[in-house]
Amino acid sequence: MTTPSQINPPRNNQRQRGAAILILVLILMLGLITLFTFRMDRRGPELEADRKTALALAQAKEALLGYAAKDGNRPGSLPCADINDDGLNMGPDASCSADVIARLPWKQLNLPDLRDGNGERLWYAVSRDFRASLSSPLNTTNDGQITIRNTIGAIINNPDASPPTGIVAVIIAPGGVLTRQDTALTQDRSCTGGGGCSPEFICQTPYQSVAKCNPANYLDVKVGAEDNANFISYLPPPPVFLANGFINGPIQDAARTTVVNDRILIITRSDLYSVVTFRMARELSQYAYDGTMGSTISSISDKPVTWLINQWDVAVDGPPNNITGPSGVTSGVITLKFLNCNITYTITGAGNVTRNAPAC
């Protein structure tokens, strides 16, 4: 005879199997949570270092643009680099006539002692035409002269392109010590070599012979692509375009060893001229209404000295530049636009300047 238990088997076995599956799922979820937490714990310091690096680079860029906008002689010019690590513009007896990659002159820029996520000071380089030491005219017709490559070695900012896309300046967070790919030597950041360091750890002449002031001990190289420890400002028309600039990290080799950990923040022509053209438009507004004006910008009889010595008339773009109102009087609405910048300024009186866009 068939018993009731044979017709409807007990559910205990089903319940046990269900409980076992549930336990396995919980164990799996616990393992995944533990793995995720472990990875986050390990990434935490990296993320914090990256945050500090990004913040330091951004502060440096803002200060450099402010310096450029306020320069009393050549608006748009930038300080030369600090080659002896005293925080100031170059060394006390060094010139500013060469393409130099050295530390950011943070004291000159009224900045705190900025450090990247690895505790290192920032490095910096500026295109030849934008050095504050020069006296040649500087306006929006000047192009950036530094080449930049991406992490795969392709040129992304090219001063030899048409139109040119070269960079005005670079700020570099050097990161931690690496083994240079070209020499297979570990970077030395001590005071050995050259004249050593002062008690305040300032490099003594010859500055870049001291390990801690030698860019090769902080900036990296990708063999066959670029060496961040040196650069050449583009000078047209070269017989051969050398493209000696900078390459952004991080980059690993085939063995997944990091060979470049430099983080680069660029200052483009658009970055620079967005602030400088506003300064020049405001300066023009302070003078233009003291003299006479016709229907063009060149007809304005009274212009600021910085406008004249830097030949800003040459940088004035075509239409919509004009002056509306009676010709030859001290009134009118000035509409102003510069070459290589898409901002249109409207001037209605001394200090009364508006613009149609915040950036070039």
PDB file of N, CA, C and O in Angstrom, residues 232-283:
ATOM      1  N   ILE A 232      62.574  72.081 -26.400  1.00  0.00           N
ATOM      2  CA  ILE A 232      63.014  73.150 -27.296  1.00  0.00           C
ATOM      3  C   ILE A 232      61.782  73.902 -27.769  1.00  0.00           C
ATOM      4  O   ILE A 232      60.847  73.306 -28.307  1.00  0.00           O
ATOM      5  N   SER A 233      61.769  75.217 -27.565  1.00  0.00           N
ATOM      6  CA  SER A 233      60.684  76.040 -28.092  1.00  0.00           C
ATOM      7  C   SER A 233      60.753  76.053 -29.618  1.00  0.00           C
ATOM      8  O   SER A 233      61.830  76.250 -30.200  1.00  0.00           O
ATOM      9  N   TYR A 234      59.623  75.859 -30.234  1.00  0.00           N
ATOM     10  CA  TYR A 234      59.528  75.853 -31.697  1.00  0.00           C
ATOM     11  C   TYR A 234      59.903  77.223 -32.250  1.00  0.00           C
ATOM     12  O   TYR A 234      59.456  78.260 -31.742  1.00  0.00           O
ATOM     13  N   LEU A 235      60.726  77.238 -33.291  1.00  0.00           N
ATOM     14  CA  LEU A 235      61.127  78.480 -33.940  1.00  0.00           C
ATOM     15  C   LEU A 235      60.951  78.320 -35.452  1.00  0.00           C
ATOM     16  O   LEU A 235      61.769  77.712 -36.117  1.00  0.00           O
ATOM     17  N   PRO A 236      59.873  78.858 -36.010  1.00  0.00           N
ATOM     18  CA  PRO A 236      59.657  78.694 -37.447  1.00  0.00           C
ATOM     19  C   PRO A 236      60.569  79.636 -38.235  1.00  0.00           C
ATOM     20  O   PRO A 236      60.962  80.699 -37.733  1.00  0.00           O
ATOM     21  N   PRO A 237      60.892  79.271 -39.494  1.00  0.00           N
ATOM     22  CA  PRO A 237      60.601  77.957 -40.085  1.00  0.00           C
ATOM     23  C   PRO A 237      61.805  77.049 -39.919  1.00  0.00           C
ATOM     24  O   PRO A 237      62.850  77.306 -40.508  1.00  0.00           O
ATOM     25  N   PRO A 238      61.718  75.979 -39.129  1.00  0.00           N
ATOM     26  CA  PRO A 238      62.879  75.099 -38.941  1.00  0.00           C
ATOM     27  C   PRO A 238      63.086  74.212 -40.167  1.00  0.00           C
ATOM     28  O   PRO A 238      62.121  73.837 -40.835  1.00  0.00           O
ATOM     29  N   PRO A 239      64.344  73.869 -40.469  1.00  0.00           N
ATOM     30  CA  PRO A 239      64.567  72.920 -41.574  1.00  0.00           C
ATOM     31  C   PRO A 239      63.954  71.557 -41.264  1.00  0.00           C
ATOM     32  O   PRO A 239      63.443  70.890 -42.144  1.00  0.00           O
ATOM     33  N   VAL A 240      63.998  71.170 -39.980  1.00  0.00           N
ATOM     34  CA  VAL A 240      63.386  69.916 -39.544  1.00  0.00           C
ATOM     35  C   VAL A 240      62.659  70.188 -38.227  1.00  0.00           C
ATOM     36  O   VAL A 240      63.244  70.757 -37.296  1.00  0.00           O
ATOM     37  N   PHE A 241      61.388  69.810 -38.136  1.00  0.00           N
ATOM     38  CA  PHE A 241      60.632  69.999 -36.905  1.00  0.00           C
ATOM     39  C   PHE A 241      61.008  68.898 -35.920  1.00  0.00           C
ATOM     40  O   PHE A 241      60.719  67.724 -36.149  1.00  0.00           O
ATOM     41  N   LEU A 242      61.664  69.273 -34.810  1.00  0.00           N
ATOM     42  CA  LEU A 242      62.188  68.290 -33.869  1.00  0.00           C
ATOM     43  C   LEU A 242      61.131  67.766 -32.899  1.00  0.00           C
ATOM     44  O   LEU A 242      61.260  66.664 -32.382  1.00  0.00           O
ATOM     45  N   ALA A 243      60.106  68.558 -32.633  1.00  0.00           N
ATOM     46  CA  ALA A 243      59.015  68.153 -31.731  1.00  0.00           C
ATOM     47  C   ALA A 243      59.530  67.712 -30.365  1.00  0.00           C
ATOM     48  O   ALA A 243      59.093  66.714 -29.810  1.00  0.00           O
ATOM     49  N   ASN A 244      60.478  68.456 -29.831  1.00  0.00           N
ATOM     50  CA  ASN A 244      61.033  68.139 -28.515  1.00  0.00           C
ATOM     51  C   ASN A 244      60.226  68.886 -27.461  1.00  0.00           C
ATOM     52  O   ASN A 244      60.455  70.065 -27.205  1.00  0.00           O
ATOM     53  N   GLY A 245      59.271  68.195 -26.857  1.00  0.00           N
ATOM     54  CA  GLY A 245      58.405  68.822 -25.878  1.00  0.00           C
ATOM     55  C   GLY A 245      58.222  67.950 -24.651  1.00  0.00           C
ATOM     56  O   GLY A 245      59.200  67.540 -24.023  1.00  0.00           O
ATOM     57  N   PHE A 246      56.953  67.610 -24.350  1.00  0.00           N
ATOM     58  CA  PHE A 246      56.633  66.862 -23.133  1.00  0.00           C
ATOM     59  C   PHE A 246      55.597  65.781 -23.430  1.00  0.00           C
ATOM     60  O   PHE A 246      54.789  65.904 -24.352  1.00  0.00           O
ATOM     61  N   ILE A 247      55.645  64.719 -22.608  1.00  0.00           N
ATOM     62  CA  ILE A 247      54.692  63.617 -22.731  1.00  0.00           C
ATOM     63  C   ILE A 247      54.010  63.393 -21.381  1.00  0.00           C
ATOM     64  O   ILE A 247      54.655  63.426 -20.329  1.00  0.00           O
ATOM     65  N   ASN A 248      52.713  63.208 -21.427  1.00  0.00           N
ATOM     66  CA  ASN A 248      51.926  63.067 -20.201  1.00  0.00           C
ATOM     67  C   ASN A 248      51.922  61.621 -19.707  1.00  0.00           C
ATOM     68  O   ASN A 248      51.887  60.687 -20.502  1.00  0.00           O
ATOM     69  N   GLY A 249      51.971  61.454 -18.391  1.00  0.00           N
ATOM     70  CA  GLY A 249      51.878  60.123 -17.796  1.00  0.00           C
ATOM     71  C   GLY A 249      50.491  59.878 -17.245  1.00  0.00           C
ATOM     72  O   GLY A 249      49.610  60.734 -17.384  1.00  0.00           O
ATOM     73  N   PRO A 250      50.245  58.724 -16.650  1.00  0.00           N
ATOM     74  CA  PRO A 250      51.224  57.654 -16.431  1.00  0.00           C
ATOM     75  C   PRO A 250      51.365  56.750 -17.657  1.00  0.00           C
ATOM     76  O   PRO A 250      50.415  56.543 -18.395  1.00  0.00           O
ATOM     77  N   ILE A 251      52.582  56.218 -17.827  1.00  0.00           N
ATOM     78  CA  ILE A 251      52.884  55.305 -18.930  1.00  0.00           C
ATOM     79  C   ILE A 251      53.606  54.092 -18.363  1.00  0.00           C
ATOM     80  O   ILE A 251      54.515  54.229 -17.539  1.00  0.00           O
ATOM     81  N   GLN A 252      53.202  52.909 -18.819  1.00  0.00           N
ATOM     82  CA  GLN A 252      53.873  51.672 -18.418  1.00  0.00           C
ATOM     83  C   GLN A 252      54.523  51.018 -19.627  1.00  0.00           C
ATOM     84  O   GLN A 252      54.087  51.209 -20.772  1.00  0.00           O
ATOM     85  N   ASP A 253      55.592  50.245 -19.387  1.00  0.00           N
ATOM     86  CA  ASP A 253      56.221  49.505 -20.478  1.00  0.00           C
ATOM     87  C   ASP A 253      55.541  48.158 -20.645  1.00  0.00           C
ATOM     88  O   ASP A 253      54.514  47.872 -19.999  1.00  0.00           O
ATOM     89  N   ALA A 254      56.096  47.320 -21.490  1.00  0.00           N
ATOM     90  CA  ALA A 254      55.475  46.016 -21.784  1.00  0.00           C
ATOM     91  C   ALA A 254      55.402  45.125 -20.551  1.00  0.00           C
ATOM     92  O   ALA A 254      54.529  44.260 -20.457  1.00  0.00           O
ATOM     93  N   ALA A 255      56.293  45.329 -19.601  1.00  0.00           N
ATOM     94  CA  ALA A 255      56.287  44.532 -18.366  1.00  0.00           C
ATOM     95  C   ALA A 255      55.398  45.149 -17.291  1.00  0.00           C
ATOM     96  O   ALA A 255      55.414  44.695 -16.152  1.00  0.00           O
ATOM     97  N   ARG A 256      54.631  46.175 -17.671  1.00  0.00           N
ATOM     98  CA  ARG A 256      53.713  46.872 -16.773  1.00  0.00           C
ATOM     99  C   ARG A 256      54.448  47.597 -15.640  1.00  0.00           C
ATOM    100  O   ARG A 256      53.909  47.790 -14.549  1.00  0.00           O
ATOM    101  N   THR A 257      55.680  48.008 -15.940  1.00  0.00           N
ATOM    102  CA  THR A 257      56.442  48.851 -15.019  1.00  0.00           C
ATOM    103  C   THR A 257      56.221  50.303 -15.410  1.00  0.00           C
ATOM    104  O   THR A 257      56.332  50.657 -16.592  1.00  0.00           O
ATOM    105  N   THR A 258      55.926  51.142 -14.440  1.00  0.00           N
ATOM    106  CA  THR A 258      55.698  52.551 -14.744  1.00  0.00           C
ATOM    107  C   THR A 258      57.011  53.211 -15.134  1.00  0.00           C
ATOM    108  O   THR A 258      57.998  53.170 -14.399  1.00  0.00           O
ATOM    109  N   VAL A 259      57.032  53.823 -16.327  1.00  0.00           N
ATOM    110  CA  VAL A 259      58.242  54.502 -16.815  1.00  0.00           C
ATOM    111  C   VAL A 259      58.058  56.023 -16.837  1.00  0.00           C
ATOM    112  O   VAL A 259      59.048  56.769 -16.867  1.00  0.00           O
ATOM    113  N   VAL A 260      56.818  56.494 -16.847  1.00  0.00           N
ATOM    114  CA  VAL A 260      56.530  57.928 -16.769  1.00  0.00           C
ATOM    115  C   VAL A 260      55.376  58.116 -15.789  1.00  0.00           C
ATOM    116  O   VAL A 260      54.297  57.567 -16.000  1.00  0.00           O
ATOM    117  N   ASN A 261      55.617  58.857 -14.720  1.00  0.00           N
ATOM    118  CA  ASN A 261      54.523  59.169 -13.791  1.00  0.00           C
ATOM    119  C   ASN A 261      54.300  60.675 -13.661  1.00  0.00           C
ATOM    120  O   ASN A 261      53.641  61.143 -12.738  1.00  0.00           O
ATOM    121  N   ASP A 262      54.872  61.444 -14.610  1.00  0.00           N
ATOM    122  CA  ASP A 262      54.682  62.894 -14.622  1.00  0.00           C
ATOM    123  C   ASP A 262      53.236  63.232 -14.999  1.00  0.00           C
ATOM    124  O   ASP A 262      52.709  62.706 -15.985  1.00  0.00           O
ATOM    125  N   ARG A 263      52.625  64.114 -14.230  1.00  0.00           N
ATOM    126  CA  ARG A 263      51.278  64.604 -14.549  1.00  0.00           C
ATOM    127  C   ARG A 263      51.412  66.047 -15.009  1.00  0.00           C
ATOM    128  O   ARG A 263      51.963  66.886 -14.286  1.00  0.00           O
ATOM    129  N   ILE A 264      50.895  66.340 -16.191  1.00  0.00           N
ATOM    130  CA  ILE A 264      51.101  67.646 -16.820  1.00  0.00           C
ATOM    131  C   ILE A 264      49.790  68.414 -16.920  1.00  0.00           C
ATOM    132  O   ILE A 264      48.760  67.861 -17.307  1.00  0.00           O
ATOM    133  N   LEU A 265      49.845  69.682 -16.559  1.00  0.00           N
ATOM    134  CA  LEU A 265      48.736  70.599 -16.799  1.00  0.00           C
ATOM    135  C   LEU A 265      49.260  71.692 -17.720  1.00  0.00           C
ATOM    136  O   LEU A 265      50.318  72.281 -17.458  1.00  0.00           O
ATOM    137  N   ILE A 266      48.525  71.969 -18.782  1.00  0.00           N
ATOM    138  CA  ILE A 266      48.997  72.912 -19.804  1.00  0.00           C
ATOM    139  C   ILE A 266      48.315  74.265 -19.671  1.00  0.00           C
ATOM    140  O   ILE A 266      47.205  74.378 -19.150  1.00  0.00           O
ATOM    141  N   ILE A 267      49.007  75.294 -20.144  1.00  0.00           N
ATOM    142  CA  ILE A 267      48.415  76.614 -20.336  1.00  0.00           C
ATOM    143  C   ILE A 267      48.395  76.861 -21.840  1.00  0.00           C
ATOM    144  O   ILE A 267      49.450  76.960 -22.488  1.00  0.00           O
ATOM    145  N   THR A 268      47.199  76.919 -22.396  1.00  0.00           N
ATOM    146  CA  THR A 268      47.045  77.101 -23.831  1.00  0.00           C
ATOM    147  C   THR A 268      46.995  78.583 -24.186  1.00  0.00           C
ATOM    148  O   THR A 268      46.860  79.449 -23.326  1.00  0.00           O
ATOM    149  N   ARG A 269      47.079  78.851 -25.461  1.00  0.00           N
ATOM    150  CA  ARG A 269      46.920  80.223 -25.941  1.00  0.00           C
ATOM    151  C   ARG A 269      45.536  80.760 -25.563  1.00  0.00           C
ATOM    152  O   ARG A 269      45.400  81.918 -25.162  1.00  0.00           O
ATOM    153  N   SER A 270      44.524  79.919 -25.654  1.00  0.00           N
ATOM    154  CA  SER A 270      43.166  80.332 -25.287  1.00  0.00           C
ATOM    155  C   SER A 270      43.069  80.669 -23.801  1.00  0.00           C
ATOM    156  O   SER A 270      42.447  81.667 -23.411  1.00  0.00           O
ATOM    157  N   ASP A 271      43.697  79.827 -22.953  1.00  0.00           N
ATOM    158  CA  ASP A 271      43.719  80.109 -21.505  1.00  0.00           C
ATOM    159  C   ASP A 271      44.290  81.495 -21.239  1.00  0.00           C
ATOM    160  O   ASP A 271      43.735  82.291 -20.464  1.00  0.00           O
ATOM    161  N   LEU A 272      45.420  81.771 -21.863  1.00  0.00           N
ATOM    162  CA  LEU A 272      46.145  83.008 -21.598  1.00  0.00           C
ATOM    163  C   LEU A 272      45.399  84.227 -22.130  1.00  0.00           C
ATOM    164  O   LEU A 272      45.197  85.218 -21.411  1.00  0.00           O
ATOM    165  N   TYR A 273      44.974  84.138 -23.402  1.00  0.00           N
ATOM    166  CA  TYR A 273      44.380  85.319 -24.017  1.00  0.00           C
ATOM    167  C   TYR A 273      42.964  85.603 -23.512  1.00  0.00           C
ATOM    168  O   TYR A 273      42.474  86.730 -23.653  1.00  0.00           O
ATOM    169  N   SER A 274      42.342  84.627 -22.885  1.00  0.00           N
ATOM    170  CA  SER A 274      41.028  84.878 -22.288  1.00  0.00           C
ATOM    171  C   SER A 274      41.119  85.915 -21.172  1.00  0.00           C
ATOM    172  O   SER A 274      40.207  86.723 -20.984  1.00  0.00           O
ATOM    173  N   VAL A 275      42.222  85.888 -20.424  1.00  0.00           N
ATOM    174  CA  VAL A 275      42.387  86.855 -19.333  1.00  0.00           C
ATOM    175  C   VAL A 275      43.104  88.123 -19.801  1.00  0.00           C
ATOM    176  O   VAL A 275      42.785  89.229 -19.354  1.00  0.00           O
ATOM    177  N   VAL A 276      44.056  87.979 -20.723  1.00  0.00           N
ATOM    178  CA  VAL A 276      44.851  89.128 -21.141  1.00  0.00           C
ATOM    179  C   VAL A 276      44.036  90.083 -22.009  1.00  0.00           C
ATOM    180  O   VAL A 276      44.147  91.312 -21.874  1.00  0.00           O
ATOM    181  N   THR A 277      43.212  89.556 -22.920  1.00  0.00           N
ATOM    182  CA  THR A 277      42.420  90.451 -23.770  1.00  0.00           C
ATOM    183  C   THR A 277      41.418  91.257 -22.949  1.00  0.00           C
ATOM    184  O   THR A 277      41.143  92.421 -23.272  1.00  0.00           O
ATOM    185  N   PHE A 278      40.897  90.672 -21.877  1.00  0.00           N
ATOM    186  CA  PHE A 278      39.977  91.416 -21.014  1.00  0.00           C
ATOM    187  C   PHE A 278      40.719  92.583 -20.353  1.00  0.00           C
ATOM    188  O   PHE A 278      40.201  93.701 -20.270  1.00  0.00           O
ATOM    189  N   ARG A 279      41.937  92.317 -19.899  1.00  0.00           N
ATOM    190  CA  ARG A 279      42.747  93.382 -19.299  1.00  0.00           C
ATOM    191  C   ARG A 279      42.997  94.487 -20.329  1.00  0.00           C
ATOM    192  O   ARG A 279      42.874  95.687 -20.026  1.00  0.00           O
ATOM    193  N   MET A 280      43.357  94.125 -21.575  1.00  0.00           N
ATOM    194  CA  MET A 280      43.669  95.131 -22.577  1.00  0.00           C
ATOM    195  C   MET A 280      42.426  95.912 -23.002  1.00  0.00           C
ATOM    196  O   MET A 280      42.510  97.131 -23.248  1.00  0.00           O
ATOM    197  N   ALA A 281      41.285  95.251 -23.070  1.00  0.00           N
ATOM    198  CA  ALA A 281      40.038  95.960 -23.409  1.00  0.00           C
ATOM    199  C   ALA A 281      39.700  96.982 -22.325  1.00  0.00           C
ATOM    200  O   ALA A 281      39.279  98.111 -22.621  1.00  0.00           O
ATOM    201  N   ARG A 282      39.871  96.609 -21.066  1.00  0.00           N
ATOM    202  CA  ARG A 282      39.595  97.529 -19.966  1.00  0.00           C
ATOM    203  C   ARG A 282      40.576  98.711 -19.980  1.00  0.00           C
ATOM    204  O   ARG A 282      40.184  99.859 -19.743  1.00  0.00           O
ATOM    205  N   GLU A 283      41.860  98.426 -20.250  1.00  0.00           N
ATOM    206  CA  GLU A 283      42.837  99.509 -20.313  1.00  0.00           C
ATOM    207  C   GLU A 283      42.504 100.472 -21.447  1.00  0.00           C
ATOM    208  O   GLU A 283      42.597 101.702 -21.294  1.00  0.00           O
TER     209      GLU A 283
END
